Protein backbone atom coordinates (compact mmCIF):
# COMPACT_ATOMS: atom_id res chain seq x y z
CA UNK A 1 0.00 0.00 0.00
CA UNK A 2 1.55 3.32 -1.05
CA UNK A 3 1.57 6.55 0.93
CA UNK A 4 -0.92 7.99 -1.54
CA UNK A 5 -3.33 5.13 -0.90
CA UNK A 6 -3.19 5.59 2.88
CA UNK A 7 -5.40 8.03 4.71
CA UNK A 8 -2.51 9.87 6.36
CA UNK A 9 -4.12 13.32 6.10
CA UNK A 10 -7.23 12.05 7.93
CA UNK A 11 -5.15 10.44 10.68
CA UNK A 12 -3.12 13.64 11.03
CA UNK A 13 -6.29 15.76 11.12
CA UNK A 14 -7.83 13.74 13.93
CA UNK A 15 -4.53 13.62 15.84
CA UNK A 16 -4.06 17.41 15.76
CA UNK A 17 -7.75 17.94 16.60
CA UNK A 18 -7.32 15.65 19.58
CA UNK A 19 -4.35 17.65 20.85
CA UNK A 20 -6.23 20.95 20.40
CA UNK A 21 -9.20 19.75 22.47
CA UNK A 22 -6.82 18.24 25.04
CA UNK A 23 -5.29 21.67 25.63
CA UNK A 24 -8.70 23.33 25.88
CA UNK A 25 -10.02 20.66 28.27
CA UNK A 26 -6.98 20.96 30.53
CA UNK A 27 -7.20 24.77 30.68
CA UNK A 28 -10.81 24.42 31.82
CA UNK A 29 -9.71 21.78 34.35
CA UNK A 30 -7.07 24.10 35.77
CA UNK A 31 -9.64 26.88 36.12
CA UNK A 32 -11.89 24.44 38.00
CA UNK A 33 -9.05 23.44 40.33
CA UNK A 34 -8.35 27.12 41.00
CA UNK A 35 -12.05 27.79 41.70
CA UNK A 36 -11.94 25.21 44.50
CA UNK A 37 -9.34 27.37 46.24
CA UNK A 38 -10.49 30.81 45.06
CA UNK A 39 -14.31 30.82 44.76
CA UNK A 40 -14.12 34.43 43.54
CA UNK A 41 -13.16 32.97 40.14
CA UNK A 42 -16.85 32.09 39.63
CA UNK A 43 -17.00 35.35 37.68
CA UNK A 44 -20.15 34.74 35.62
CA UNK A 45 -22.73 31.95 35.26
CA UNK A 46 -20.81 30.75 32.19
CA UNK A 47 -17.78 30.16 34.44
CA UNK A 48 -19.70 28.60 37.34
CA UNK A 49 -18.22 25.33 38.61
CA UNK A 50 -21.29 23.30 37.65
CA UNK A 51 -21.05 24.39 33.99
CA UNK A 52 -17.28 24.25 33.67
CA UNK A 53 -17.05 20.77 35.14
CA UNK A 54 -19.12 19.25 32.33
CA UNK A 55 -17.21 21.25 29.69
CA UNK A 56 -14.00 19.77 31.16
CA UNK A 57 -15.19 16.15 31.21
CA UNK A 58 -16.99 16.24 27.85
CA UNK A 59 -14.14 18.13 26.20
CA UNK A 60 -11.61 15.54 27.27
CA UNK A 61 -13.80 12.46 26.72
CA UNK A 62 -15.29 13.45 23.37
CA UNK A 63 -12.82 16.06 22.08
CA UNK A 64 -9.48 14.55 23.10
CA UNK A 65 -10.06 10.84 23.65
CA UNK A 66 -12.49 10.12 20.82
CA UNK A 67 -10.42 12.09 18.30
CA UNK A 68 -7.33 10.18 19.46
CA UNK A 69 -9.23 6.92 19.06
CA UNK A 70 -10.36 7.87 15.53
CA UNK A 71 -6.80 8.80 14.52
CA UNK A 72 -5.17 5.65 15.93
CA UNK A 73 -8.00 3.36 14.77
CA UNK A 74 -7.79 4.49 11.15
CA UNK A 75 -3.99 4.13 11.24
CA UNK A 76 -4.08 0.65 12.79
CA UNK A 77 -6.91 -0.50 10.50
CA UNK A 78 -4.95 0.25 7.34
CA UNK A 79 -1.80 -1.37 8.70
CA UNK A 80 -3.36 -4.49 10.21
CA UNK A 81 -5.69 -5.19 7.28
CA UNK A 82 -3.17 -4.10 4.59
CA UNK A 83 -6.13 -2.29 3.03
CA UNK A 84 -6.93 1.42 2.52
CA UNK A 85 -9.92 2.83 4.40
CA UNK A 86 -13.12 1.66 2.77
CA UNK A 87 -14.62 5.16 2.60
CA UNK A 88 -11.95 7.91 2.92
CA UNK A 89 -14.39 10.61 1.82
CA UNK A 90 -16.72 9.66 4.66
CA UNK A 91 -13.80 9.85 7.13
CA UNK A 92 -12.96 13.39 5.92
CA UNK A 93 -16.57 14.45 6.39
CA UNK A 94 -16.46 12.85 9.85
CA UNK A 95 -13.41 14.94 10.75
CA UNK A 96 -15.16 18.23 9.90
CA UNK A 97 -18.46 17.25 11.52
CA UNK A 98 -16.61 16.06 14.62
CA UNK A 99 -14.90 19.40 15.25
CA UNK A 100 -18.11 21.37 14.60
CA UNK A 101 -19.99 19.09 17.01
CA UNK A 102 -17.40 19.44 19.78
CA UNK A 103 -17.46 23.24 19.47
CA UNK A 104 -21.29 23.28 19.62
CA UNK A 105 -21.26 20.86 22.56
CA UNK A 106 -18.88 23.10 24.51
CA UNK A 107 -21.01 26.19 23.79
CA UNK A 108 -24.23 24.43 24.84
CA UNK A 109 -22.69 23.25 28.12
CA UNK A 110 -21.23 26.69 28.83
CA UNK A 111 -24.78 28.03 28.31
CA UNK A 112 -26.17 25.60 30.89
CA UNK A 113 -28.00 23.24 28.48
CA UNK A 114 -27.55 19.97 30.36
CA UNK A 115 -29.47 16.72 30.90
CA UNK A 116 -27.90 16.35 34.39
CA UNK A 117 -26.84 12.75 33.61
CA UNK A 118 -23.12 12.35 34.29
CA UNK A 119 -21.04 11.83 31.12
CA UNK A 120 -24.31 11.99 29.12
CA UNK A 121 -25.00 15.70 29.61
CA UNK A 122 -25.49 16.66 25.95
CA UNK A 123 -29.04 17.53 24.95
CA UNK A 124 -30.89 15.52 22.33
CA UNK A 125 -29.90 17.40 19.10
CA UNK A 126 -26.23 16.86 19.91
CA UNK A 127 -26.91 13.26 20.93
CA UNK A 128 -28.18 12.69 17.40
CA UNK A 129 -25.01 14.24 15.96
CA UNK A 130 -22.90 11.95 18.18
CA UNK A 131 -24.80 8.92 16.88
CA UNK A 132 -24.32 10.07 13.26
CA UNK A 133 -20.58 10.50 13.88
CA UNK A 134 -20.36 7.05 15.40
CA UNK A 135 -22.22 5.48 12.47
CA UNK A 136 -19.75 7.16 10.08
CA UNK A 137 -16.85 5.69 12.10
CA UNK A 138 -18.46 2.25 12.32
CA UNK A 139 -19.12 2.11 8.56
CA UNK A 140 -15.44 2.73 7.86
CA UNK A 141 -14.22 0.24 10.48
CA UNK A 142 -16.54 -2.56 9.39
CA UNK A 143 -16.19 -1.76 5.68
CA UNK A 144 -12.40 -1.90 5.87
CA UNK A 145 -12.52 -5.17 7.82
CA UNK A 146 -14.80 -6.72 5.19
CA UNK A 147 -12.42 -5.67 2.40
CA UNK A 148 -9.22 -6.62 4.26
CA UNK A 149 -6.39 -8.38 2.45
CA UNK A 150 -4.93 -9.77 5.68
CA UNK A 151 -7.19 -12.56 6.85
CA UNK A 152 -5.66 -12.93 10.32
CA UNK A 153 -7.33 -10.69 12.90
CA UNK A 154 -4.78 -9.30 15.38
CA UNK A 155 -6.14 -8.62 18.87
CA UNK A 156 -6.16 -4.84 18.31
CA UNK A 157 -8.85 -5.29 15.66
CA UNK A 158 -11.00 -7.29 18.09
CA UNK A 159 -10.74 -4.50 20.64
CA UNK A 160 -11.75 -1.95 17.96
CA UNK A 161 -14.81 -4.00 17.04
CA UNK A 162 -15.78 -4.19 20.73
CA UNK A 163 -15.39 -0.41 21.01
CA UNK A 164 -17.59 0.26 17.96
CA UNK A 165 -20.38 -2.07 19.11
CA UNK A 166 -20.51 -1.29 22.83
CA UNK A 167 -20.33 2.50 22.50
CA UNK A 168 -23.26 2.41 20.08
CA UNK A 169 -25.40 0.23 22.35
CA UNK A 170 -24.76 1.93 25.70
CA UNK A 171 -24.86 5.50 24.35
CA UNK A 172 -28.14 5.10 22.50
CA UNK A 173 -29.94 3.18 25.26
CA UNK A 174 -28.90 5.57 28.05
CA UNK A 175 -29.72 8.71 26.08
CA UNK A 176 -33.25 7.75 25.08
CA UNK A 177 -35.23 10.86 25.98
CA UNK A 178 -38.44 12.76 25.30
CA UNK A 179 -37.71 16.25 23.89
CA UNK A 180 -39.87 19.09 25.22
CA UNK A 181 -38.03 21.83 23.31
CA UNK A 182 -34.95 22.25 21.14
CA UNK A 183 -32.73 22.58 24.21
CA UNK A 184 -34.47 20.40 26.80
CA UNK A 185 -35.44 16.75 27.12
CA UNK A 186 -36.26 14.27 29.86
CA UNK A 187 -35.03 10.68 30.18
CA UNK A 188 -37.50 7.92 29.32
CA UNK A 189 -36.37 6.16 32.52
CA UNK A 190 -37.29 7.20 36.07
CA UNK A 191 -36.15 6.59 39.65
CA UNK A 192 -34.00 3.56 40.40
CA UNK A 193 -34.28 2.34 36.79
CA UNK A 194 -32.84 5.64 35.57
CA UNK A 195 -29.91 5.35 37.99
CA UNK A 196 -29.29 1.73 37.04
CA UNK A 197 -29.30 2.41 33.30
CA UNK A 198 -27.18 5.53 33.81
CA UNK A 199 -24.39 3.64 35.58
CA UNK A 200 -24.68 0.64 33.30
CA UNK A 201 -23.87 3.22 30.61
CA UNK A 202 -21.33 5.05 32.77
CA UNK A 203 -19.17 2.07 33.54
CA UNK A 204 -19.44 0.50 30.10
CA UNK A 205 -18.51 3.84 28.57
CA UNK A 206 -15.31 3.55 30.62
CA UNK A 207 -14.77 0.12 29.08
CA UNK A 208 -15.70 1.17 25.57
CA UNK A 209 -13.73 4.43 25.43
CA UNK A 210 -11.02 4.24 28.10
CA UNK A 211 -10.22 0.52 27.91
CA UNK A 212 -10.93 -1.35 24.64
CA UNK A 213 -9.44 1.11 22.12
CA UNK A 214 -6.57 2.06 24.43
CA UNK A 215 -5.66 -1.62 24.82
CA UNK A 216 -5.87 -1.89 21.01
CA UNK A 217 -3.26 0.88 20.78
CA UNK A 218 -1.09 -0.71 23.47
CA UNK A 219 -1.08 -4.12 21.76
CA UNK A 220 -0.24 -2.54 18.39
CA UNK A 221 2.16 0.31 19.16
CA UNK A 222 4.27 -1.36 21.91
CA UNK A 223 5.50 -4.14 19.58
CA UNK A 224 5.88 -1.69 16.67
CA UNK A 225 7.93 0.80 18.66
CA UNK A 226 10.18 -1.85 20.27
CA UNK A 227 10.45 -4.33 17.40
CA UNK A 228 9.47 -7.06 19.89
CA UNK A 229 6.53 -9.45 19.30
CA UNK A 230 3.82 -9.45 21.95
CA UNK A 231 4.59 -12.10 24.59
CA UNK A 232 1.40 -14.15 24.15
CA UNK A 233 -1.29 -13.66 21.51
CA UNK A 234 -3.38 -16.36 23.21
CA UNK A 235 -3.28 -14.50 26.53
CA UNK A 236 -4.37 -11.29 24.79
CA UNK A 237 -7.38 -13.05 23.26
CA UNK A 238 -8.35 -14.57 26.63
CA UNK A 239 -8.10 -11.10 28.17
CA UNK A 240 -10.26 -9.64 25.39
CA UNK A 241 -13.18 -12.08 25.71
CA UNK A 242 -13.07 -12.00 29.51
CA UNK A 243 -13.16 -8.21 29.59
CA UNK A 244 -16.01 -8.02 27.09
CA UNK A 245 -18.03 -10.54 29.10
CA UNK A 246 -17.24 -9.16 32.56
CA UNK A 247 -17.66 -5.44 31.99
CA UNK A 248 -21.36 -5.68 31.12
CA UNK A 249 -22.32 -6.62 34.70
CA UNK A 250 -20.39 -4.10 36.76
CA UNK A 251 -22.25 -0.79 36.39
CA UNK A 252 -24.21 -1.07 39.63
CA UNK A 253 -21.03 -0.97 41.71
CA UNK A 254 -21.42 2.81 41.40
CA UNK A 255 -24.68 2.42 43.34
CA UNK A 256 -23.51 0.46 46.39
CA UNK A 257 -25.54 1.12 49.58
CA UNK A 258 -28.32 2.80 47.60
CA UNK A 259 -32.00 1.81 47.00
CA UNK A 260 -30.91 -0.40 44.06
CA UNK A 261 -31.78 -4.05 44.95
CA UNK A 262 -29.00 -5.64 46.98
CA UNK A 263 -28.63 -8.65 44.67
CA UNK A 264 -27.85 -6.32 41.74
CA UNK A 265 -25.18 -4.63 43.85
CA UNK A 266 -23.70 -8.03 44.78
CA UNK A 267 -23.59 -9.20 41.15
CA UNK A 268 -21.83 -5.96 40.21
CA UNK A 269 -19.35 -6.40 43.08
CA UNK A 270 -18.56 -10.01 42.10
CA UNK A 271 -17.95 -9.16 38.44
CA UNK A 272 -15.89 -6.12 39.41
CA UNK A 273 -13.50 -8.33 41.37
CA UNK A 274 -13.51 -10.86 38.51
CA UNK A 275 -12.28 -8.13 36.13
CA UNK A 276 -8.95 -7.89 37.94
CA UNK A 277 -7.82 -11.14 36.27
CA UNK A 278 -8.31 -10.23 32.57
CA UNK A 279 -7.09 -6.70 33.19
CA UNK A 280 -3.84 -7.99 34.65
CA UNK A 281 -3.51 -10.49 31.80
CA UNK A 282 -2.78 -7.48 29.56
CA UNK A 283 -0.45 -5.96 32.15
CA UNK A 284 1.54 -9.20 32.43
CA UNK A 285 1.56 -9.55 28.64
CA UNK A 286 3.10 -6.10 28.37
CA UNK A 287 5.73 -6.72 31.05
CA UNK A 288 6.73 -10.13 29.61
CA UNK A 289 7.00 -8.58 26.14
CA UNK A 290 9.82 -6.46 27.57
CA UNK A 291 11.46 -9.45 29.29
CA UNK A 292 15.21 -9.28 28.66
CA UNK A 293 14.89 -5.94 26.87
CA UNK A 294 14.32 -3.53 29.73
CA UNK A 295 17.23 -1.38 28.56
CA UNK A 296 14.79 -0.03 25.93
CA UNK A 297 13.17 1.95 28.74
CA UNK A 298 16.26 4.16 28.47
CA UNK A 299 17.21 3.83 24.81
CA UNK A 300 13.73 4.20 23.24
CA UNK A 301 11.81 7.31 24.28
CA UNK A 302 8.41 5.69 23.52
CA UNK A 303 8.74 2.55 25.65
CA UNK A 304 8.48 4.27 29.02
CA UNK A 305 5.15 5.84 27.99
CA UNK A 306 3.70 2.42 27.14
CA UNK A 307 5.11 0.60 30.18
CA UNK A 308 4.18 3.28 32.71
CA UNK A 309 0.80 3.55 30.97
CA UNK A 310 0.04 -0.17 31.35
CA UNK A 311 1.31 -0.01 34.95
CA UNK A 312 -1.21 2.71 35.76
CA UNK A 313 -3.87 0.60 34.04
CA UNK A 314 -2.93 -2.29 36.34
CA UNK A 315 -3.13 -0.11 39.46
CA UNK A 316 -6.41 1.37 38.27
CA UNK A 317 -7.94 -2.06 37.74
CA UNK A 318 -7.13 -3.10 41.30
CA UNK A 319 -8.23 0.16 42.85
CA UNK A 320 -11.57 0.30 41.00
CA UNK A 321 -12.90 -3.16 41.92
CA UNK A 322 -11.78 -2.91 45.55
CA UNK A 323 -13.65 0.41 45.84
CA UNK A 324 -16.80 -1.60 45.11
CA UNK A 325 -16.43 -3.58 48.35
CA UNK A 326 -19.24 -2.26 50.55
CA UNK A 327 -17.09 -1.36 53.57
CA UNK A 328 -14.67 0.63 51.39
CA UNK A 329 -17.45 2.14 49.30
CA UNK A 330 -19.20 3.37 52.44
CA UNK A 331 -15.99 5.06 53.54
CA UNK A 332 -14.65 6.46 50.24
CA UNK A 333 -17.60 7.13 47.96
CA UNK A 334 -18.35 10.83 47.39
CA UNK A 335 -14.90 11.79 48.74
CA UNK A 336 -11.90 13.19 46.83
CA UNK A 337 -10.56 9.62 46.57
CA UNK A 338 -12.85 8.97 43.60
CA UNK A 339 -11.56 11.84 41.39
CA UNK A 340 -8.06 10.65 42.34
CA UNK A 341 -8.91 7.17 41.06
CA UNK A 342 -10.44 8.49 37.82
CA UNK A 343 -7.55 10.86 37.09
CA UNK A 344 -4.90 8.14 37.51
CA UNK A 345 -6.68 6.28 34.70
CA UNK A 346 -7.21 9.26 32.42
CA UNK A 347 -3.96 11.19 33.08
CA UNK A 348 -1.79 8.10 33.45
CA UNK A 349 -3.12 5.19 31.40
CA UNK A 350 -5.21 6.85 28.65
CA UNK A 351 -3.16 9.96 27.94
CA UNK A 352 0.24 8.25 28.10
CA UNK A 353 -0.80 5.59 25.59
CA UNK A 354 -2.52 8.01 23.20
CA UNK A 355 0.30 10.57 23.20
CA UNK A 356 2.97 7.89 22.67
CA UNK A 357 0.89 6.39 19.84
CA UNK A 358 0.64 9.83 18.25
CA UNK A 359 4.41 10.31 18.39
CA UNK A 360 4.85 6.98 16.61
CA UNK A 361 2.21 7.69 13.97
CA UNK A 362 3.35 11.23 13.22
CA UNK A 363 6.94 10.19 12.56
CA UNK A 364 5.71 7.59 10.09
CA UNK A 365 3.23 9.94 8.42
CA UNK A 366 5.62 12.87 8.09
CA UNK A 367 8.52 10.64 7.10
CA UNK A 368 10.72 12.34 9.69
CA UNK A 369 12.13 11.44 13.04
CA UNK A 370 10.58 13.11 16.05
CA UNK A 371 11.37 16.84 16.28
CA UNK A 372 13.06 16.43 19.68
CA UNK A 373 13.58 13.30 21.76
CA UNK A 374 14.71 15.55 24.60
CA UNK A 375 11.35 17.38 24.57
CA UNK A 376 9.53 14.02 24.50
CA UNK A 377 11.43 13.05 27.66
CA UNK A 378 10.57 16.41 29.27
CA UNK A 379 6.94 15.77 28.33
CA UNK A 380 7.07 12.32 29.96
CA UNK A 381 8.57 13.43 33.27
CA UNK A 382 6.32 16.47 33.62
CA UNK A 383 3.12 14.48 33.12
CA UNK A 384 4.37 11.64 35.33
CA UNK A 385 5.25 13.90 38.26
CA UNK A 386 2.16 16.08 37.73
CA UNK A 387 -0.14 13.08 37.60
CA UNK A 388 1.32 11.44 40.72
CA UNK A 389 1.17 14.72 42.65
CA UNK A 390 -2.44 15.16 41.54
CA UNK A 391 -3.75 11.66 42.20
CA UNK A 392 -1.86 10.66 45.33
CA UNK A 393 -2.86 13.95 46.95
CA UNK A 394 -6.52 13.26 46.20
CA UNK A 395 -6.30 9.72 47.57
CA UNK A 396 -4.96 11.05 50.88
CA UNK A 397 -7.54 13.86 50.82
CA UNK A 398 -10.32 11.31 50.30
CA UNK A 399 -9.20 9.17 53.24
CA UNK A 400 -9.02 12.27 55.47
CA UNK A 401 -12.44 13.40 54.26
CA UNK A 402 -14.03 9.97 54.82
CA UNK A 403 -12.52 9.71 58.30
CA UNK A 404 -13.81 13.15 59.27
CA UNK A 405 -17.34 12.34 58.06
CA UNK A 406 -17.38 9.11 60.08
CA UNK A 407 -15.72 10.40 63.28
CA UNK A 408 -18.03 10.54 66.30
CA UNK A 409 -17.80 11.75 69.87
CA UNK A 410 -18.39 9.36 72.84
CA UNK A 411 -22.03 10.50 72.93
CA UNK A 412 -22.51 9.48 69.31
CA UNK A 413 -22.64 13.00 67.84
CA UNK A 414 -20.49 13.91 64.84
CA UNK A 415 -17.01 15.11 65.73
CA UNK A 416 -16.74 17.43 62.71
CA UNK A 417 -19.18 19.58 60.77
CA UNK A 418 -19.27 19.32 56.98
CA UNK A 419 -17.62 22.74 56.78
CA UNK A 420 -14.74 21.43 58.92
CA UNK A 421 -14.12 18.74 56.30
CA UNK A 422 -14.26 21.33 53.49
CA UNK A 423 -11.73 23.56 55.26
CA UNK A 424 -9.42 20.56 55.74
CA UNK A 425 -9.29 20.06 51.96
CA UNK A 426 -7.68 23.40 51.07
CA UNK A 427 -4.03 22.25 51.38
CA UNK A 428 -4.81 19.18 49.26
CA UNK A 429 -6.58 21.25 46.61
CA UNK A 430 -3.57 23.57 46.43
CA UNK A 431 -1.19 20.66 45.80
CA UNK A 432 -3.63 19.31 43.21
CA UNK A 433 -3.51 22.63 41.35
CA UNK A 434 0.30 22.52 41.35
CA UNK A 435 0.19 18.95 39.99
CA UNK A 436 -2.28 20.06 37.32
CA UNK A 437 -0.03 22.93 36.25
CA UNK A 438 2.93 20.56 35.89
CA UNK A 439 0.80 18.16 33.90
CA UNK A 440 -0.43 20.95 31.60
CA UNK A 441 3.15 22.10 31.03
CA UNK A 442 4.03 18.56 29.93
CA UNK A 443 1.10 18.43 27.52
CA UNK A 444 2.03 21.86 26.10
CA UNK A 445 5.55 20.49 25.40
CA UNK A 446 3.96 17.45 23.74
CA UNK A 447 1.69 19.62 21.56
CA UNK A 448 4.65 21.69 20.35
CA UNK A 449 6.80 18.62 19.71
CA UNK A 450 4.05 16.80 17.84
CA UNK A 451 3.18 19.85 15.74
CA UNK A 452 6.82 20.38 14.76
CA UNK A 453 7.13 16.68 13.90
CA UNK A 454 4.01 16.85 11.73
CA UNK A 455 5.29 19.75 9.61
CA UNK A 456 6.54 18.96 6.12
CA UNK A 457 9.59 20.81 4.92
CA UNK A 458 11.44 20.77 1.63
CA UNK A 459 14.34 18.38 1.38
CA UNK A 460 13.14 16.05 4.11
CA UNK A 461 14.26 12.43 3.83
CA UNK A 462 11.96 9.88 2.30
CA UNK A 463 9.28 8.25 4.35
CA UNK A 464 10.70 4.77 3.96
CA UNK A 465 14.21 5.77 4.95
CA UNK A 466 13.00 7.70 7.97
CA UNK A 467 10.74 4.89 9.07
CA UNK A 468 13.56 2.37 8.83
CA UNK A 469 15.86 4.73 10.72
CA UNK A 470 13.30 5.37 13.44
CA UNK A 471 12.63 1.62 13.77
CA UNK A 472 16.30 1.06 14.44
CA UNK A 473 16.26 3.47 17.42
PDB file of N, CA and C in Angstrom, residues 1 49 87 111 120 124 146-147 152 164 205 249 253 262 272 285 308 357 381 401 411 421 436 469:
ATOM      1  N   UNK A   1       0.854  -1.194   0.000  1.00  0.00           N
ATOM      2  CA  UNK A   1       0.000   0.000   0.000  1.00  0.00           C
ATOM      3  C   UNK A   1       0.890   1.244   0.000  1.00  0.00           C
ATOM      4  N   UNK A  49     -18.829  26.664  38.514  1.00  0.00           N
ATOM      5  CA  UNK A  49     -18.217  25.335  38.613  1.00  0.00           C
ATOM      6  C   UNK A  49     -19.078  24.267  37.944  1.00  0.00           C
ATOM      7  N   UNK A  87     -13.929   3.953   3.044  1.00  0.00           N
ATOM      8  CA  UNK A  87     -14.621   5.164   2.603  1.00  0.00           C
ATOM      9  C   UNK A  87     -13.862   6.402   3.105  1.00  0.00           C
ATOM     10  N   UNK A 111     -23.505  27.300  28.192  1.00  0.00           N
ATOM     11  CA  UNK A 111     -24.779  28.035  28.309  1.00  0.00           C
ATOM     12  C   UNK A 111     -25.727  27.381  29.303  1.00  0.00           C
ATOM     13  N   UNK A 120     -23.300  12.038  30.200  1.00  0.00           N
ATOM     14  CA  UNK A 120     -24.306  11.994  29.125  1.00  0.00           C
ATOM     15  C   UNK A 120     -25.085  13.309  29.168  1.00  0.00           C
ATOM     16  N   UNK A 124     -30.546  16.478  23.387  1.00  0.00           N
ATOM     17  CA  UNK A 124     -30.886  15.522  22.332  1.00  0.00           C
ATOM     18  C   UNK A 124     -30.415  15.876  20.915  1.00  0.00           C
ATOM     19  N   UNK A 146     -14.218  -5.820   6.206  1.00  0.00           N
ATOM     20  CA  UNK A 146     -14.801  -6.716   5.192  1.00  0.00           C
ATOM     21  C   UNK A 146     -13.885  -6.818   3.976  1.00  0.00           C
ATOM     22  N   UNK A 147     -13.260  -5.689   3.601  1.00  0.00           N
ATOM     23  CA  UNK A 147     -12.415  -5.672   2.399  1.00  0.00           C
ATOM     24  C   UNK A 147     -10.970  -6.090   2.660  1.00  0.00           C
ATOM     25  N   UNK A 152      -5.828 -12.780   8.876  1.00  0.00           N
ATOM     26  CA  UNK A 152      -5.656 -12.931  10.322  1.00  0.00           C
ATOM     27  C   UNK A 152      -6.106 -11.661  11.042  1.00  0.00           C
ATOM     28  N   UNK A 164     -16.539  -0.231  18.869  1.00  0.00           N
ATOM     29  CA  UNK A 164     -17.590   0.257  17.958  1.00  0.00           C
ATOM     30  C   UNK A 164     -18.974  -0.220  18.416  1.00  0.00           C
ATOM     31  N   UNK A 205     -19.175   2.797  29.359  1.00  0.00           N
ATOM     32  CA  UNK A 205     -18.514   3.840  28.571  1.00  0.00           C
ATOM     33  C   UNK A 205     -17.028   3.871  28.918  1.00  0.00           C
ATOM     34  N   UNK A 249     -21.556  -6.372  33.474  1.00  0.00           N
ATOM     35  CA  UNK A 249     -22.316  -6.625  34.697  1.00  0.00           C
ATOM     36  C   UNK A 249     -21.908  -5.724  35.869  1.00  0.00           C
ATOM     37  N   UNK A 253     -21.947  -1.193  40.585  1.00  0.00           N
ATOM     38  CA  UNK A 253     -21.029  -0.975  41.714  1.00  0.00           C
ATOM     39  C   UNK A 253     -20.865   0.521  42.010  1.00  0.00           C
ATOM     40  N   UNK A 262     -30.305  -5.214  46.487  1.00  0.00           N
ATOM     41  CA  UNK A 262     -29.003  -5.643  46.980  1.00  0.00           C
ATOM     42  C   UNK A 262     -28.374  -6.710  46.100  1.00  0.00           C
ATOM     43  N   UNK A 272     -16.964  -7.123  39.315  1.00  0.00           N
ATOM     44  CA  UNK A 272     -15.888  -6.120  39.411  1.00  0.00           C
ATOM     45  C   UNK A 272     -14.599  -6.776  39.871  1.00  0.00           C
ATOM     46  N   UNK A 285       1.155  -9.402  30.040  1.00  0.00           N
ATOM     47  CA  UNK A 285       1.562  -9.553  28.642  1.00  0.00           C
ATOM     48  C   UNK A 285       2.532  -8.441  28.239  1.00  0.00           C
ATOM     49  N   UNK A 308       4.803   2.579  31.575  1.00  0.00           N
ATOM     50  CA  UNK A 308       4.181   3.278  32.706  1.00  0.00           C
ATOM     51  C   UNK A 308       2.667   3.357  32.511  1.00  0.00           C
ATOM     52  N   UNK A 357       1.343   6.904  21.147  1.00  0.00           N
ATOM     53  CA  UNK A 357       0.891   6.390  19.844  1.00  0.00           C
ATOM     54  C   UNK A 357       0.952   7.494  18.793  1.00  0.00           C
ATOM     55  N   UNK A 381       8.323  13.229  31.837  1.00  0.00           N
ATOM     56  CA  UNK A 381       8.571  13.426  33.268  1.00  0.00           C
ATOM     57  C   UNK A 381       7.615  14.455  33.864  1.00  0.00           C
ATOM     58  N   UNK A 401     -11.039  12.963  54.348  1.00  0.00           N
ATOM     59  CA  UNK A 401     -12.441  13.400  54.256  1.00  0.00           C
ATOM     60  C   UNK A 401     -13.387  12.327  54.800  1.00  0.00           C
ATOM     61  N   UNK A 411     -20.571  10.500  72.823  1.00  0.00           N
ATOM     62  CA  UNK A 411     -22.035  10.502  72.933  1.00  0.00           C
ATOM     63  C   UNK A 411     -22.720  10.162  71.609  1.00  0.00           C
ATOM     64  N   UNK A 421     -14.754  19.625  57.287  1.00  0.00           N
ATOM     65  CA  UNK A 421     -14.117  18.738  56.301  1.00  0.00           C
ATOM     66  C   UNK A 421     -13.769  19.506  55.024  1.00  0.00           C
ATOM     67  N   UNK A 436      -1.609  19.793  38.593  1.00  0.00           N
ATOM     68  CA  UNK A 436      -2.282  20.055  37.322  1.00  0.00           C
ATOM     69  C   UNK A 436      -1.477  20.989  36.434  1.00  0.00           C
ATOM     70  N   UNK A 469      14.918   4.162   9.770  1.00  0.00           N
ATOM     71  CA  UNK A 469      15.861   4.731  10.718  1.00  0.00           C
ATOM     72  C   UNK A 469      15.243   4.804  12.113  1.00  0.00           C
TER      73      UNK A 469
END
